[in-house]
PDB file of C-alpha atoms in Angstrom:
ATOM      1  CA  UNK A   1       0.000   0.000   0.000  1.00 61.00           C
ATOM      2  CA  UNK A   2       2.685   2.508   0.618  1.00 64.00           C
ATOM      3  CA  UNK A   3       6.365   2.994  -1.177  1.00 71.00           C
ATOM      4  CA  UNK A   4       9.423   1.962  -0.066  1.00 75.00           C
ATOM      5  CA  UNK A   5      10.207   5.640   0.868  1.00 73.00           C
ATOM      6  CA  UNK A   6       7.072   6.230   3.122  1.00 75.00           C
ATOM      7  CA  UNK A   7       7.247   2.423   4.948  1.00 78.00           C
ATOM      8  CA  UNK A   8      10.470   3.280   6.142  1.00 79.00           C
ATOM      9  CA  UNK A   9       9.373   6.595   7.449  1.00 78.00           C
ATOM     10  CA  UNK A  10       6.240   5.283   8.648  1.00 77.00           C
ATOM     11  CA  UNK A  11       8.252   2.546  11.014  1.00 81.00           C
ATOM     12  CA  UNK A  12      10.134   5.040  12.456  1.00 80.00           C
ATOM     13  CA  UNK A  13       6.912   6.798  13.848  1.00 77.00           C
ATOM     14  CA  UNK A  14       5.723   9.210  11.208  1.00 75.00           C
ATOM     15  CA  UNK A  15       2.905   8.378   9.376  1.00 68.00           C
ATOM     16  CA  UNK A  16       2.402   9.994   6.221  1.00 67.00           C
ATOM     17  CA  UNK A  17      -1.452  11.098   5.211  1.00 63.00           C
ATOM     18  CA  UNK A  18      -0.396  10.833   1.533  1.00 59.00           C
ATOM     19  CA  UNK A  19       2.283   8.986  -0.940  1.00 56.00           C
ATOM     20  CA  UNK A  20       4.753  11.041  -2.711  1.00 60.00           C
ATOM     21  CA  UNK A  21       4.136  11.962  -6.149  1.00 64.00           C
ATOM     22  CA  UNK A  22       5.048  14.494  -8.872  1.00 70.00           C
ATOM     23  CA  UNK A  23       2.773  17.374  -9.490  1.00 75.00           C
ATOM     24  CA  UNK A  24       2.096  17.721 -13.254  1.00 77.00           C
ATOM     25  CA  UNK A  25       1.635  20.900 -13.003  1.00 82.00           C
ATOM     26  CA  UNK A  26       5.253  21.456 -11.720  1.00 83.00           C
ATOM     27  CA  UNK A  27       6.630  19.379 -14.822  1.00 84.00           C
ATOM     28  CA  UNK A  28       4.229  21.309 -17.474  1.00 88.00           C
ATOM     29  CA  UNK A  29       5.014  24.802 -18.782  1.00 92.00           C
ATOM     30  CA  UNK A  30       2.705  27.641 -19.976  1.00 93.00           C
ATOM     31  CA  UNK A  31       4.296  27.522 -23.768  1.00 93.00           C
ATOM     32  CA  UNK A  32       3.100  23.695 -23.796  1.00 92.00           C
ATOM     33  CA  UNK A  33      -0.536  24.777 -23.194  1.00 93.00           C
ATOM     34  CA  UNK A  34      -0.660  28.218 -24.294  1.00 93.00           C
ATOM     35  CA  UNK A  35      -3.293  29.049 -27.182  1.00 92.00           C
ATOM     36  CA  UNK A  36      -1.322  30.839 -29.845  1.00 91.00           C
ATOM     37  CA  UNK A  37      -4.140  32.035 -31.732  1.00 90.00           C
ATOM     38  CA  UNK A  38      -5.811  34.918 -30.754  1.00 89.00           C
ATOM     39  CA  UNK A  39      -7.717  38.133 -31.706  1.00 85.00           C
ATOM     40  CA  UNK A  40      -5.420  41.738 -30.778  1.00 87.00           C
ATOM     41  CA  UNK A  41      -6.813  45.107 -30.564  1.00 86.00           C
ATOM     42  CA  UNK A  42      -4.572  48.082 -31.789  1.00 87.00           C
ATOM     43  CA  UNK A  43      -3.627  50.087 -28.747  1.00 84.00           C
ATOM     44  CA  UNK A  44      -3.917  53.220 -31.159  1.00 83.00           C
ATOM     45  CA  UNK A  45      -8.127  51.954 -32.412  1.00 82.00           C
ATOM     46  CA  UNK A  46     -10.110  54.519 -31.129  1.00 79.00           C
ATOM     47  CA  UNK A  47     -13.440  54.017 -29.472  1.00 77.00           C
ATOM     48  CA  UNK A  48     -15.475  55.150 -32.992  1.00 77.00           C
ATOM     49  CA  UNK A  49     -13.318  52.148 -35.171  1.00 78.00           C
ATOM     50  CA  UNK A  50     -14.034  49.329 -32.496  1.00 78.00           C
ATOM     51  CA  UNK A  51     -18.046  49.955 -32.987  1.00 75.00           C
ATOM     52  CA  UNK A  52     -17.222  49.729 -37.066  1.00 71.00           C
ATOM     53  CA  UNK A  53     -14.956  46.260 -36.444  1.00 62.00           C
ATOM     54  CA  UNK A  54     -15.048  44.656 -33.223  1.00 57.00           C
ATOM     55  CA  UNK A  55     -18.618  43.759 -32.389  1.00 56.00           C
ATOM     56  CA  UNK A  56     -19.345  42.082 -35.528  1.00 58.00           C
ATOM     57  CA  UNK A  57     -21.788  39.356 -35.291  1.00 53.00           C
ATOM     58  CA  UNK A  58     -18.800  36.688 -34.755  1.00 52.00           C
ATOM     59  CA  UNK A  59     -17.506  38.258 -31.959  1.00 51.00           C
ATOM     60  CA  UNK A  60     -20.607  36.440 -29.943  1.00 45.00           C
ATOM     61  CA  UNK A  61     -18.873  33.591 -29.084  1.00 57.00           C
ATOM     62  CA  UNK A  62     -14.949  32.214 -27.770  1.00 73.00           C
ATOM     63  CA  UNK A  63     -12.554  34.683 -26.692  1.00 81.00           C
ATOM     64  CA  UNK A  64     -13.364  36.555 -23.615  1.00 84.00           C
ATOM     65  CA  UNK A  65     -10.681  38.610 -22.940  1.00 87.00           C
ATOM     66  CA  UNK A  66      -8.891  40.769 -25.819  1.00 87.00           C
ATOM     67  CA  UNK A  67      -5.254  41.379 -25.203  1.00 90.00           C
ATOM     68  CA  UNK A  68      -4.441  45.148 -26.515  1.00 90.00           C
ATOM     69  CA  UNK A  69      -0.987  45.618 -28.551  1.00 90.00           C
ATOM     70  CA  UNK A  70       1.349  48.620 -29.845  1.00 88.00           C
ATOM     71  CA  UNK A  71       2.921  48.463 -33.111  1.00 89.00           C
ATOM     72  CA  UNK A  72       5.874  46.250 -32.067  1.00 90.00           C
ATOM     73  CA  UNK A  73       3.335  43.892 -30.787  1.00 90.00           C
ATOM     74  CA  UNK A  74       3.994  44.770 -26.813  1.00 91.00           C
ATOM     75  CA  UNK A  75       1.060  44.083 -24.501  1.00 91.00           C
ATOM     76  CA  UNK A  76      -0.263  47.568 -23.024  1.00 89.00           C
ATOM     77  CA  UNK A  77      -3.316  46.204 -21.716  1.00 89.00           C
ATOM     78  CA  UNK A  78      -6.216  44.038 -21.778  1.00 90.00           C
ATOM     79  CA  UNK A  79     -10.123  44.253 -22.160  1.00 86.00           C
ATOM     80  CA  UNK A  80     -13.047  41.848 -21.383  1.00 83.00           C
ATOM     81  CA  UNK A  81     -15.592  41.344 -23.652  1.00 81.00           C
ATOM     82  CA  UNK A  82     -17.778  42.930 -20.981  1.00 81.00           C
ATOM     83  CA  UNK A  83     -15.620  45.829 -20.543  1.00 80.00           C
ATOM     84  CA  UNK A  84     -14.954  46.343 -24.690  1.00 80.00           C
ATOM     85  CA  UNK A  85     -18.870  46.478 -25.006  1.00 79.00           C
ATOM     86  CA  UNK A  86     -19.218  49.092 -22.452  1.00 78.00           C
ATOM     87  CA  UNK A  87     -16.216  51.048 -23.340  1.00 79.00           C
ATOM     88  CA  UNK A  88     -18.212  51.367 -27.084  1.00 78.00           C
ATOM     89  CA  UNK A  89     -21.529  52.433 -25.647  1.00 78.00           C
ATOM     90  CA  UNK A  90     -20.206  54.864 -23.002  1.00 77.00           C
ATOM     91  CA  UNK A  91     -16.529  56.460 -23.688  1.00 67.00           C
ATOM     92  CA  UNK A  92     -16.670  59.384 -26.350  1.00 65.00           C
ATOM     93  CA  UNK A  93     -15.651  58.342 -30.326  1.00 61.00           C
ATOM     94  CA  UNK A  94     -12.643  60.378 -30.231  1.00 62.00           C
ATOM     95  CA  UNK A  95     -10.261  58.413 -27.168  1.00 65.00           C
ATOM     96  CA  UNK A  96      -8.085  55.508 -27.729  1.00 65.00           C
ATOM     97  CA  UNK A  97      -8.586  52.079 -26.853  1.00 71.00           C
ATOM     98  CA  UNK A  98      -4.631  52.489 -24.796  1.00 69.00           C
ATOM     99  CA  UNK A  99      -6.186  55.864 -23.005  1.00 69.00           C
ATOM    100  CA  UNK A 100      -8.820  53.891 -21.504  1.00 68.00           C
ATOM    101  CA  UNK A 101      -6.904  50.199 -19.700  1.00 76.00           C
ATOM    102  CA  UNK A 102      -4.554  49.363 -17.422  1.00 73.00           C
ATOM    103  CA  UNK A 103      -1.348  46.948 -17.161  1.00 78.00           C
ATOM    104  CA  UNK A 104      -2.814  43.388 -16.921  1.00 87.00           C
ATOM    105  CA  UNK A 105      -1.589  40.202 -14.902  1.00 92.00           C
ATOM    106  CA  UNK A 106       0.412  38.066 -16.989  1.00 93.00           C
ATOM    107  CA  UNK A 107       1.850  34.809 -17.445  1.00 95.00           C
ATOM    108  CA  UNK A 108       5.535  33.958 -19.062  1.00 95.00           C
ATOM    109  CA  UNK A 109       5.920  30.761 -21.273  1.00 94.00           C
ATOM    110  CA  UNK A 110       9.043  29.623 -19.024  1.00 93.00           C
ATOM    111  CA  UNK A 111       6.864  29.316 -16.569  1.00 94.00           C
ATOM    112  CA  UNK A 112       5.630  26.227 -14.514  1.00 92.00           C
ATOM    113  CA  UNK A 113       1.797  25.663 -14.194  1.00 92.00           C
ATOM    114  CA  UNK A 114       1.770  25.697 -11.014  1.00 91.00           C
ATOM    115  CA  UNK A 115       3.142  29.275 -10.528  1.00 94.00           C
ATOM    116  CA  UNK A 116       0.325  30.576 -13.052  1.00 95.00           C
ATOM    117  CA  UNK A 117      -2.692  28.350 -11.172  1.00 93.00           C
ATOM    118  CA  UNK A 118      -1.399  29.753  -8.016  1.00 94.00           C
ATOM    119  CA  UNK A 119      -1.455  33.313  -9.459  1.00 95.00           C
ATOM    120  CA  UNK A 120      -4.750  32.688 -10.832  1.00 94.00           C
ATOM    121  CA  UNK A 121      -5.956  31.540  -7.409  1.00 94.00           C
ATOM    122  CA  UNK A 122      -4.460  35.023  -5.755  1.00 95.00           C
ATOM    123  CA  UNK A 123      -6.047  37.600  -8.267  1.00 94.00           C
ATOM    124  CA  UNK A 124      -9.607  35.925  -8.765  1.00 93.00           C
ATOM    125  CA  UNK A 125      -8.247  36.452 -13.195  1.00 93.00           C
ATOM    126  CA  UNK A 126      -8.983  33.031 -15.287  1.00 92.00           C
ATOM    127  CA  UNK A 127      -6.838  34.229 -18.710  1.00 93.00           C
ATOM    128  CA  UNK A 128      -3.846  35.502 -18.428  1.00 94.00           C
ATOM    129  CA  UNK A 129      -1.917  36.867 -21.382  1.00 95.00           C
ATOM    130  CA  UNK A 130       1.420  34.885 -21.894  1.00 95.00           C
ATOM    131  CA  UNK A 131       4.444  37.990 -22.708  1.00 95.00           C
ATOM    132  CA  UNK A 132       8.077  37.568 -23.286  1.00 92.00           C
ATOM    133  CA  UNK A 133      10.234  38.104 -20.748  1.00 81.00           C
ATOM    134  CA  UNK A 134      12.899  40.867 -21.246  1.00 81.00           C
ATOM    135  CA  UNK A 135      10.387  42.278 -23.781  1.00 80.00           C
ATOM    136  CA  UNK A 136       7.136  42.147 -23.263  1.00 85.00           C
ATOM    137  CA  UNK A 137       6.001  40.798 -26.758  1.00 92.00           C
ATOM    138  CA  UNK A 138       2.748  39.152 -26.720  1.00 94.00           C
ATOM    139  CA  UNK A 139       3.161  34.979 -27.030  1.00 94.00           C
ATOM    140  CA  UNK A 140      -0.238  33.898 -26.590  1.00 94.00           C
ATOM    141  CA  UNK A 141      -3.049  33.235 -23.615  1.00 94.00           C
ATOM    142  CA  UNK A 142      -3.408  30.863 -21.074  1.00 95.00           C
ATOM    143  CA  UNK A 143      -6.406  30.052 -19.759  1.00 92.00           C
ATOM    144  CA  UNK A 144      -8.016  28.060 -16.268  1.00 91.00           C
ATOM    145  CA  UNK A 145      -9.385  25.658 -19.073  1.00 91.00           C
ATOM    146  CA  UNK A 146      -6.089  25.268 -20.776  1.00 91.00           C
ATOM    147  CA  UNK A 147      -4.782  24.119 -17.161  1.00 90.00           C
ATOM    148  CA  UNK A 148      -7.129  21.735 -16.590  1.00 90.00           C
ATOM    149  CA  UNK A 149      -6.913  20.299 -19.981  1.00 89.00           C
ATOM    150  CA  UNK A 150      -2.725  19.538 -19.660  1.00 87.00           C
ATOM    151  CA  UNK A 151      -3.856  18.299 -16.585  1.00 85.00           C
ATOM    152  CA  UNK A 152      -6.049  15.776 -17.812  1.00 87.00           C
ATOM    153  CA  UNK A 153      -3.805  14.878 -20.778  1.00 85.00           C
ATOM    154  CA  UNK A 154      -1.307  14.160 -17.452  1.00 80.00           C
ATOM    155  CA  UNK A 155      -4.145  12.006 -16.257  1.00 81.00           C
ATOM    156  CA  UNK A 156      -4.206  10.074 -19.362  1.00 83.00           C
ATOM    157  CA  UNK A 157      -0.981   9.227 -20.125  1.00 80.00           C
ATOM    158  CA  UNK A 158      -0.480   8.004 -16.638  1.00 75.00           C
ATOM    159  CA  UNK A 159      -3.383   5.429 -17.560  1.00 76.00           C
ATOM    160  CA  UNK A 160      -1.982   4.567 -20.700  1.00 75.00           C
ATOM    161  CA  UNK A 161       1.675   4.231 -19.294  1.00 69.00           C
ATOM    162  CA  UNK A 162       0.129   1.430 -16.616  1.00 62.00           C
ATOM    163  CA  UNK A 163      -1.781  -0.484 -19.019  1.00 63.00           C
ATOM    164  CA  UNK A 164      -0.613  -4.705 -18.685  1.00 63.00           C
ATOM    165  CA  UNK A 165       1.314  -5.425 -21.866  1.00 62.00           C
ATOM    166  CA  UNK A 166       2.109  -8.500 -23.170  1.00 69.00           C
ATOM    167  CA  UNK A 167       5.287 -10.300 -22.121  1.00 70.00           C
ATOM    168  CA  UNK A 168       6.942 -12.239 -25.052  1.00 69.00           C
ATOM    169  CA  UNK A 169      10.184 -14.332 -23.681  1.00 67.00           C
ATOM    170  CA  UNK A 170      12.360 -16.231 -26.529  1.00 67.00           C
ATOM    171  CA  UNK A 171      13.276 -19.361 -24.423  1.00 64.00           C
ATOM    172  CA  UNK A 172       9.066 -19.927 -24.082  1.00 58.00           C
ATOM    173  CA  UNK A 173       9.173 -20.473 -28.292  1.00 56.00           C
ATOM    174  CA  UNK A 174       7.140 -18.240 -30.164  1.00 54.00           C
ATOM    175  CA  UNK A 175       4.204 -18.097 -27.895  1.00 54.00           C
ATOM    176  CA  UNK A 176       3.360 -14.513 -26.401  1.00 53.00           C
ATOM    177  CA  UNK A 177       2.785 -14.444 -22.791  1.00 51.00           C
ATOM    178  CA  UNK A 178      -0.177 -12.490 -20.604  1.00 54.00           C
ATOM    179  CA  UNK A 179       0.108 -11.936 -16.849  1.00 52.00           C
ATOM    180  CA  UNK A 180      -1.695 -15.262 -16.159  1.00 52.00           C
ATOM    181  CA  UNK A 181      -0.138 -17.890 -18.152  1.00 50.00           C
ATOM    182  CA  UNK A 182       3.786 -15.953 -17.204  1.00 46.00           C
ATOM    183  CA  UNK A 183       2.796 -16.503 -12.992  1.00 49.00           C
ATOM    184  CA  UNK A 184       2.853 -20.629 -14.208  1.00 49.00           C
ATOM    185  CA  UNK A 185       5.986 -20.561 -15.757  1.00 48.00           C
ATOM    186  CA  UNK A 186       8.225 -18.675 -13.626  1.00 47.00           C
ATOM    187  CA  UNK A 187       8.905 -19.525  -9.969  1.00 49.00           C
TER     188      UNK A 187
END
């Protein structure tokens, strides 16, 4: 029931409430899960060309937050979809989208998981925009969703990887072996 690790520390008096393991999310990093694809807004679009392009019928569905870009493509802010719609119907035609948001929580692509679910879990935020480091070049977003799903392909591959396979041993003839019929012909 327990490792060899933990039944030696167990013996000596301290019982452990839980194995040790691995956290996938220690072992996974943002760029693996990151979606790369992704609608921008021009920092410079001004309130009066957002109600012309962005809230055509298509915008309806997916992406819920809109990351906001200069010319050198360098995150200066972000928007929800929320905030983008109000912004249209309230802010005067003449400001810029840059005039009107603020620096955003991000995520880098060297990170670990587990430092972006853990800054997720501190600021209440479910997308992050993933930047460059040195830079701050837009990479992508990640997204709570995005976290679970590596964490489920995790969950997977740990199934697949203890599946029973088939034993075939050359000194047995040609004949492949399964779990029961090797336990009768080795001691």
């Amino acid at each position: 029931k327990r490792s060899i690790l933990t039944e030696k520390v167990a013996r000596r008096g301290f019982h452990l409430t839980r194995e040790y393991a691995i956290d996938p999310l220690e072992i996974l990093f943002v760029r693996e899960v990151m979606r790369t694809k992704l609608a921008v807004l021009p920092a410079a679009a001004t309130v009066e060309e957002l109600r012309n392009f962005a809230l055509r019928p298509p915008m309806g569905r997916g992406q819920h937050l809109f990351p906001i870009v200069d010319q050198e493509q360098k995150l200066t802010g972000v928007v929800t979809r929320r905030q983008l719609r109000e912004l249209i119907d309230t802010e005067p035609a003449g400001l810029s989208l840059s005039e009107m948001v603020h620096a955003p929580v991000t995520a880098r692509p060297d990170e670990p998981l587990r430092v972006v679910v853990m800054r997720m879990a501190e600021t209440g935020l479910t997308r992050l925009p993933v930047v460059e480091s040195p830079g701050g070049k837009l990479m992508g977003m990640v997204s709570l969703q995005d976290l679970l799903g590596a964490r489920v392909r995790n969950l997977q591959e740990e199934r697949d990887r203890e599946r029973v396979l088939e034993i075939r041993l050359p000194f047995f003839g040609r004949r492949t072996l399964g779990p029961q019929t090797l336990e009768r012909h080795i001691p």
